[in-house]
Amino acid sequence: MSNPEVHFRKDYEPSNYLIDEIELVVDIKDDFTLVSSTLSVKRNSESKSDSTLLKLNGVELELVSITIDEKQLNESQYTITSEHLTIENAPDIFQLKIENKIHPDTNTSLEGLYRSNVMLCTQCEAEGFRKITYFIDRPDILSNYQTTVKADKDKFPVLLSNGNRIDSGDLDNNRHFATWLDPSKKPSYLFALVAGELEVHEDNFKTCSGRNVKLEIFVEKENIGKTAYAMASLKKAMLWDEQTYKREYDLDIYMIVATNDFNMGAMENKGLNIFNSKYVLANQDTATDSDYEGIESVIAHEYFHNWTGNRITCRDWFQLSLKEGLTVYRDQQFSGDMNSKSVKRINDVKILRSHQFPEDSGPMSHPVRPESYIEMNNFYTVTIYNKGAEVIGMYHTLLRSDGYYKGMDLYFIRHDGQAVTCDDFLNAMADANNIDLSQFSLWYSQAGTPILEISDSYNHDKQTYTLNIKQNNLASKQEDQEDLKPFHIPFKFGLLDTYGRDVELNGKASTILSITEEQSSYTFEGIKEKPTPSFLRGFSAPVKLEYPYSDEQLSFLMSHDSDDFNRWESGQKLAIRMIKKLADADKNGEELDVDIRYITAFKNTLLSHQLNKSFVALALSLPSETYLLEVLGGEDIDHILAARNFIRKAIAENLHQELLSTYNANITEQAYSMDADAIGMRSLKNLALGYLIALEDDESINLCNTQFFDNDNMTDEISALTMLSHTNHPSRQHALDHFYDRWQKEPLVVDKWFAIQAMSKLANTLDDVKRLMNHPAFNIKNPNKVRALIGSFCQGNLLEFHKDDGSGYNFIAEQILKLDTINPQIAARIVSSLINWKKFAPNRQDLMKQQLEQIAATPNLSKNVFEIASKGLHSK
């Protein structure tokens, strides 16, 4: 691809025309679908242009006819390209009617209207509506939608769209129709339509004002028994939003549709949410604890979008984090309230550090509010979502709860029914609290992860503690950025005395400093002894810390810190130090030995009766491979992974009896439940087994096999199978075969089976992945299958993907080019695994870069893949 169009935030201009209303008739035929749209168009009084050119977006559409005020246009009056329909000399106010054909059955991109098994469904965010009909497909065009769907009654008995159903009935030739009216104006990306053979789970919710809302979850017939948890999660989310944010649902009906073919997790279309079935379907036989938690979170996320995304939407796509970062923060709050706040916070930070920090330090680094893009679908990133959520969390920390909710109330009052910007949100927060947040706005415009360099001192005679903090942003500076300015950083910290008790700071166990300068110094008086500092409690800002903690201090914090996040963090720092030391020894051919102090600290935490079991399982988990790659770099990746495995085995050898006792103590005869205690017991039990299996002795193999064949839930079954998958024991293949035979009719469970094999640490894993691509259950057109097999291999199996012969890179490049012709969005996600090539040793750099060059040079490459591959090639 040569010279693709680049979109810049600075070039934003209001549209020349607005569309107040759209009446859609979607007539589903056997071989095609006929779409008739009637648009009420008018000049935009806020446009700075006096042009009478009306430019509509349209991709892969077959135009049938076009009229203005019922007068047919001939071909000399409009121009069609592969992406636009342009009308010269459009009137100031007129009615535009367009008829076009589309072909959902052959639409493998899963954008616009497409087939998914027994249904047709839509995905219009970010720019999918243009694949349905010609329209000004941008988020600041807010319109009222009336949609009529027509189809065969037997093939498509269920006909759904946004809003409330106002009419339905029979037509000739065994056909029927349904008409839906959405009373709220919305952008085209929130349009939704579903037609199919579906069953429905119905329920009701009474709002705080006493209105009754009908709740419906539509699924394929065989899945109707797996929707109870999703429905319960929806009702909990609706109640929580009323109680926490004072937001009430506004329509008479709220619908969810689950589909197996979806590029994303879910979509918040007004009143008709379309979900990847992964985030709807669950029972204890087929879903793990983490699946249940994901369902609860994503159900809530899409519901919360009704106010933060739908009622108030984005002016343009550069503002995507306005809705996504804010809504992620809201769903994180909800999940923390429903379960354990500290466990939720730690898991959120793990995602941020393992995925967003590498993005910040790589070629796809961009601010929370990007300045440019080629393909918008490439910017549904962890920076927009997860770092964007951290920005909202910092508002909450800086303004405290009262100030945060005052700001949210003002935001809802000011901007309901509007398409707005990140600046509008910031201004609402600032105005509600009478505070200057202009420096805080840098979190939207500057990319990269700030580094805080910290030093301190204690004056025994004066009983003062002095803290010095320096911001260093140079490490994250991008080539296209000017000199980076200091961020406004909320820095929460505490001090511990020699007994591990919190030292009061301003009358509290923790204090929050508002860091605004490049260098800052703070002195605290009345500190009676030299303290141990506990920095960045609760991970109060998305930054990296540099402070010369001793191993003794980290062990002390791991045992005594009142902040759960920092207890976990201290253990992670100790483990990373030990892995680095062992990796260096392995590289130099030296004998490896684990520090007994780490083993002792591990033992003390394992046997603690005061700590939450889910927290203990987190605290005793070694840093993930992806986070180690980010922290320690990829040059010595083989030695780093060898060191990590050595520690696992050393823990199992040194604490064999304690791990075995922990495993046995957390086996229960009680029926499976999703309460916090039961989840904690399963988490700790499987953590213990995960260390024991590192020995690969008969005892641990037998424990795994017993758990695999004798359990009452998918969490325990999948945990045991995963552990067996990394061994060469003969029972491995027997368990894998048994699992597939048992669950082959459950697509989501088969996805787990693919992923387990793709992430196996055995030396022949790539051969297995290639073999599995020809398996009858694998379908390269299905995003879930691609993510499970291909994605799990390149993103979740560092050892095998980064083999120094380059075979993993070559395989992934082949799949990217194949996927690009089928579904460019999914291909672009996979190509990201190659772009951080500069983090590795020279031989791997060359091999990865060769594959990127081959991909970027491929004729007719999609914009999606070209943008990421080219940025990867030209990274600094």
PDB file of N, CA, C and O in Angstrom, residues 117 220 222-223 226 260 277-278 281 286 740 743-754 777 782 784-785 788:
ATOM      1  N   ASN A 117     -23.554 -17.864  11.810  1.00  0.00           N
ATOM      2  CA  ASN A 117     -24.327 -19.095  11.966  1.00  0.00           C
ATOM      3  C   ASN A 117     -25.806 -18.859  11.627  1.00  0.00           C
ATOM      4  O   ASN A 117     -26.135 -18.593  10.474  1.00  0.00           O
ATOM      5  N   GLU A 220     -28.440 -18.629  20.654  1.00  0.00           N
ATOM      6  CA  GLU A 220     -28.828 -19.784  19.860  1.00  0.00           C
ATOM      7  C   GLU A 220     -29.447 -20.842  20.780  1.00  0.00           C
ATOM      8  O   GLU A 220     -29.138 -20.904  21.970  1.00  0.00           O
ATOM      9  N   GLU A 222     -29.297 -23.918  21.632  1.00  0.00           N
ATOM     10  CA  GLU A 222     -28.583 -24.848  22.517  1.00  0.00           C
ATOM     11  C   GLU A 222     -27.928 -24.138  23.708  1.00  0.00           C
ATOM     12  O   GLU A 222     -27.438 -24.792  24.644  1.00  0.00           O
ATOM     13  N   ASN A 223     -27.919 -22.789  23.688  1.00  0.00           N
ATOM     14  CA  ASN A 223     -27.233 -22.049  24.749  1.00  0.00           C
ATOM     15  C   ASN A 223     -28.170 -21.379  25.750  1.00  0.00           C
ATOM     16  O   ASN A 223     -27.710 -20.642  26.622  1.00  0.00           O
ATOM     17  N   LYS A 226     -27.431 -21.167  29.526  1.00  0.00           N
ATOM     18  CA  LYS A 226     -26.148 -20.603  29.987  1.00  0.00           C
ATOM     19  C   LYS A 226     -26.195 -19.082  30.139  1.00  0.00           C
ATOM     20  O   LYS A 226     -25.171 -18.410  30.049  1.00  0.00           O
ATOM     21  N   ASN A 260     -21.169 -16.055  18.123  1.00  0.00           N
ATOM     22  CA  ASN A 260     -19.847 -16.688  18.143  1.00  0.00           C
ATOM     23  C   ASN A 260     -18.858 -15.998  17.228  1.00  0.00           C
ATOM     24  O   ASN A 260     -17.652 -16.283  17.292  1.00  0.00           O
ATOM     25  N   SER A 277     -20.043 -14.283  22.346  1.00  0.00           N
ATOM     26  CA  SER A 277     -20.664 -15.262  23.244  1.00  0.00           C
ATOM     27  C   SER A 277     -19.776 -15.601  24.437  1.00  0.00           C
ATOM     28  O   SER A 277     -20.272 -16.033  25.488  1.00  0.00           O
ATOM     29  N   LYS A 278     -18.481 -15.369  24.309  1.00  0.00           N
ATOM     30  CA  LYS A 278     -17.534 -15.608  25.408  1.00  0.00           C
ATOM     31  C   LYS A 278     -17.925 -14.830  26.658  1.00  0.00           C
ATOM     32  O   LYS A 278     -17.647 -15.255  27.776  1.00  0.00           O
ATOM     33  N   LEU A 281     -22.168 -16.523  27.802  1.00  0.00           N
ATOM     34  CA  LEU A 281     -22.535 -17.915  28.080  1.00  0.00           C
ATOM     35  C   LEU A 281     -21.668 -18.522  29.172  1.00  0.00           C
ATOM     36  O   LEU A 281     -20.432 -18.473  29.097  1.00  0.00           O
ATOM     37  N   THR A 286     -18.777 -25.430  31.940  1.00  0.00           N
ATOM     38  CA  THR A 286     -18.092 -24.921  30.752  1.00  0.00           C
ATOM     39  C   THR A 286     -17.292 -23.643  30.982  1.00  0.00           C
ATOM     40  O   THR A 286     -16.486 -23.266  30.137  1.00  0.00           O
ATOM     41  N   TYR A 740     -11.223 -32.960  24.543  1.00  0.00           N
ATOM     42  CA  TYR A 740     -11.888 -32.624  23.278  1.00  0.00           C
ATOM     43  C   TYR A 740     -13.105 -33.518  23.048  1.00  0.00           C
ATOM     44  O   TYR A 740     -14.176 -33.027  22.653  1.00  0.00           O
ATOM     45  N   TRP A 743     -15.954 -32.198  25.156  1.00  0.00           N
ATOM     46  CA  TRP A 743     -16.467 -30.832  24.975  1.00  0.00           C
ATOM     47  C   TRP A 743     -16.517 -30.380  23.520  1.00  0.00           C
ATOM     48  O   TRP A 743     -16.691 -29.195  23.240  1.00  0.00           O
ATOM     49  N   GLN A 744     -16.428 -31.271  22.579  1.00  0.00           N
ATOM     50  CA  GLN A 744     -16.314 -30.874  21.177  1.00  0.00           C
ATOM     51  C   GLN A 744     -17.525 -30.103  20.654  1.00  0.00           C
ATOM     52  O   GLN A 744     -17.422 -29.390  19.656  1.00  0.00           O
ATOM     53  N   LYS A 745     -18.663 -30.213  21.325  1.00  0.00           N
ATOM     54  CA  LYS A 745     -19.853 -29.478  20.879  1.00  0.00           C
ATOM     55  C   LYS A 745     -20.002 -28.115  21.569  1.00  0.00           C
ATOM     56  O   LYS A 745     -21.013 -27.441  21.379  1.00  0.00           O
ATOM     57  N   GLU A 746     -19.013 -27.746  22.354  1.00  0.00           N
ATOM     58  CA  GLU A 746     -19.023 -26.460  23.063  1.00  0.00           C
ATOM     59  C   GLU A 746     -17.919 -25.575  22.484  1.00  0.00           C
ATOM     60  O   GLU A 746     -16.754 -25.682  22.879  1.00  0.00           O
ATOM     61  N   PRO A 747     -18.238 -24.680  21.539  1.00  0.00           N
ATOM     62  CA  PRO A 747     -17.198 -23.888  20.861  1.00  0.00           C
ATOM     63  C   PRO A 747     -16.281 -23.116  21.811  1.00  0.00           C
ATOM     64  O   PRO A 747     -15.064 -23.048  21.582  1.00  0.00           O
ATOM     65  N   LEU A 748     -16.826 -22.528  22.865  1.00  0.00           N
ATOM     66  CA  LEU A 748     -15.993 -21.738  23.777  1.00  0.00           C
ATOM     67  C   LEU A 748     -15.027 -22.617  24.564  1.00  0.00           C
ATOM     68  O   LEU A 748     -13.905 -22.198  24.875  1.00  0.00           O
ATOM     69  N   VAL A 749     -15.442 -23.836  24.873  1.00  0.00           N
ATOM     70  CA  VAL A 749     -14.551 -24.753  25.584  1.00  0.00           C
ATOM     71  C   VAL A 749     -13.473 -25.273  24.636  1.00  0.00           C
ATOM     72  O   VAL A 749     -12.309 -25.425  25.027  1.00  0.00           O
ATOM     73  N   VAL A 750     -13.843 -25.507  23.394  1.00  0.00           N
ATOM     74  CA  VAL A 750     -12.849 -25.927  22.401  1.00  0.00           C
ATOM     75  C   VAL A 750     -11.799 -24.832  22.203  1.00  0.00           C
ATOM     76  O   VAL A 750     -10.618 -25.134  21.998  1.00  0.00           O
ATOM     77  N   ASP A 751     -12.205 -23.580  22.313  1.00  0.00           N
ATOM     78  CA  ASP A 751     -11.227 -22.490  22.248  1.00  0.00           C
ATOM     79  C   ASP A 751     -10.174 -22.634  23.348  1.00  0.00           C
ATOM     80  O   ASP A 751      -8.981 -22.370  23.127  1.00  0.00           O
ATOM     81  N   LYS A 752     -10.590 -23.029  24.529  1.00  0.00           N
ATOM     82  CA  LYS A 752      -9.639 -23.241  25.628  1.00  0.00           C
ATOM     83  C   LYS A 752      -8.671 -24.368  25.271  1.00  0.00           C
ATOM     84  O   LYS A 752      -7.468 -24.300  25.565  1.00  0.00           O
ATOM     85  N   TRP A 753      -9.199 -25.391  24.663  1.00  0.00           N
ATOM     86  CA  TRP A 753      -8.387 -26.545  24.256  1.00  0.00           C
ATOM     87  C   TRP A 753      -7.319 -26.123  23.239  1.00  0.00           C
ATOM     88  O   TRP A 753      -6.149 -26.526  23.353  1.00  0.00           O
ATOM     89  N   PHE A 754      -7.707 -25.296  22.278  1.00  0.00           N
ATOM     90  CA  PHE A 754      -6.732 -24.776  21.313  1.00  0.00           C
ATOM     91  C   PHE A 754      -5.665 -23.941  22.027  1.00  0.00           C
ATOM     92  O   PHE A 754      -4.461 -24.085  21.771  1.00  0.00           O
ATOM     93  N   ALA A 777     -12.397 -28.485  14.035  1.00  0.00           N
ATOM     94  CA  ALA A 777     -12.996 -27.459  14.899  1.00  0.00           C
ATOM     95  C   ALA A 777     -12.404 -26.081  14.678  1.00  0.00           C
ATOM     96  O   ALA A 777     -12.948 -25.085  15.166  1.00  0.00           O
ATOM     97  N   ASN A 782     -13.205 -17.404  12.005  1.00  0.00           N
ATOM     98  CA  ASN A 782     -13.798 -17.112  13.310  1.00  0.00           C
ATOM     99  C   ASN A 782     -12.762 -16.455  14.220  1.00  0.00           C
ATOM    100  O   ASN A 782     -11.753 -17.076  14.572  1.00  0.00           O
ATOM    101  N   ASN A 784     -12.613 -15.820  17.419  1.00  0.00           N
ATOM    102  CA  ASN A 784     -12.311 -16.512  18.678  1.00  0.00           C
ATOM    103  C   ASN A 784     -11.341 -17.670  18.459  1.00  0.00           C
ATOM    104  O   ASN A 784     -10.449 -17.913  19.278  1.00  0.00           O
ATOM    105  N   LYS A 785     -11.520 -18.384  17.360  1.00  0.00           N
ATOM    106  CA  LYS A 785     -10.622 -19.500  17.066  1.00  0.00           C
ATOM    107  C   LYS A 785      -9.217 -18.984  16.740  1.00  0.00           C
ATOM    108  O   LYS A 785      -8.215 -19.573  17.164  1.00  0.00           O
ATOM    109  N   ALA A 788      -7.597 -17.890  19.918  1.00  0.00           N
ATOM    110  CA  ALA A 788      -7.280 -19.031  20.780  1.00  0.00           C
ATOM    111  C   ALA A 788      -6.033 -19.765  20.324  1.00  0.00           C
ATOM    112  O   ALA A 788      -5.184 -20.135  21.146  1.00  0.00           O
TER     113      ALA A 788
END
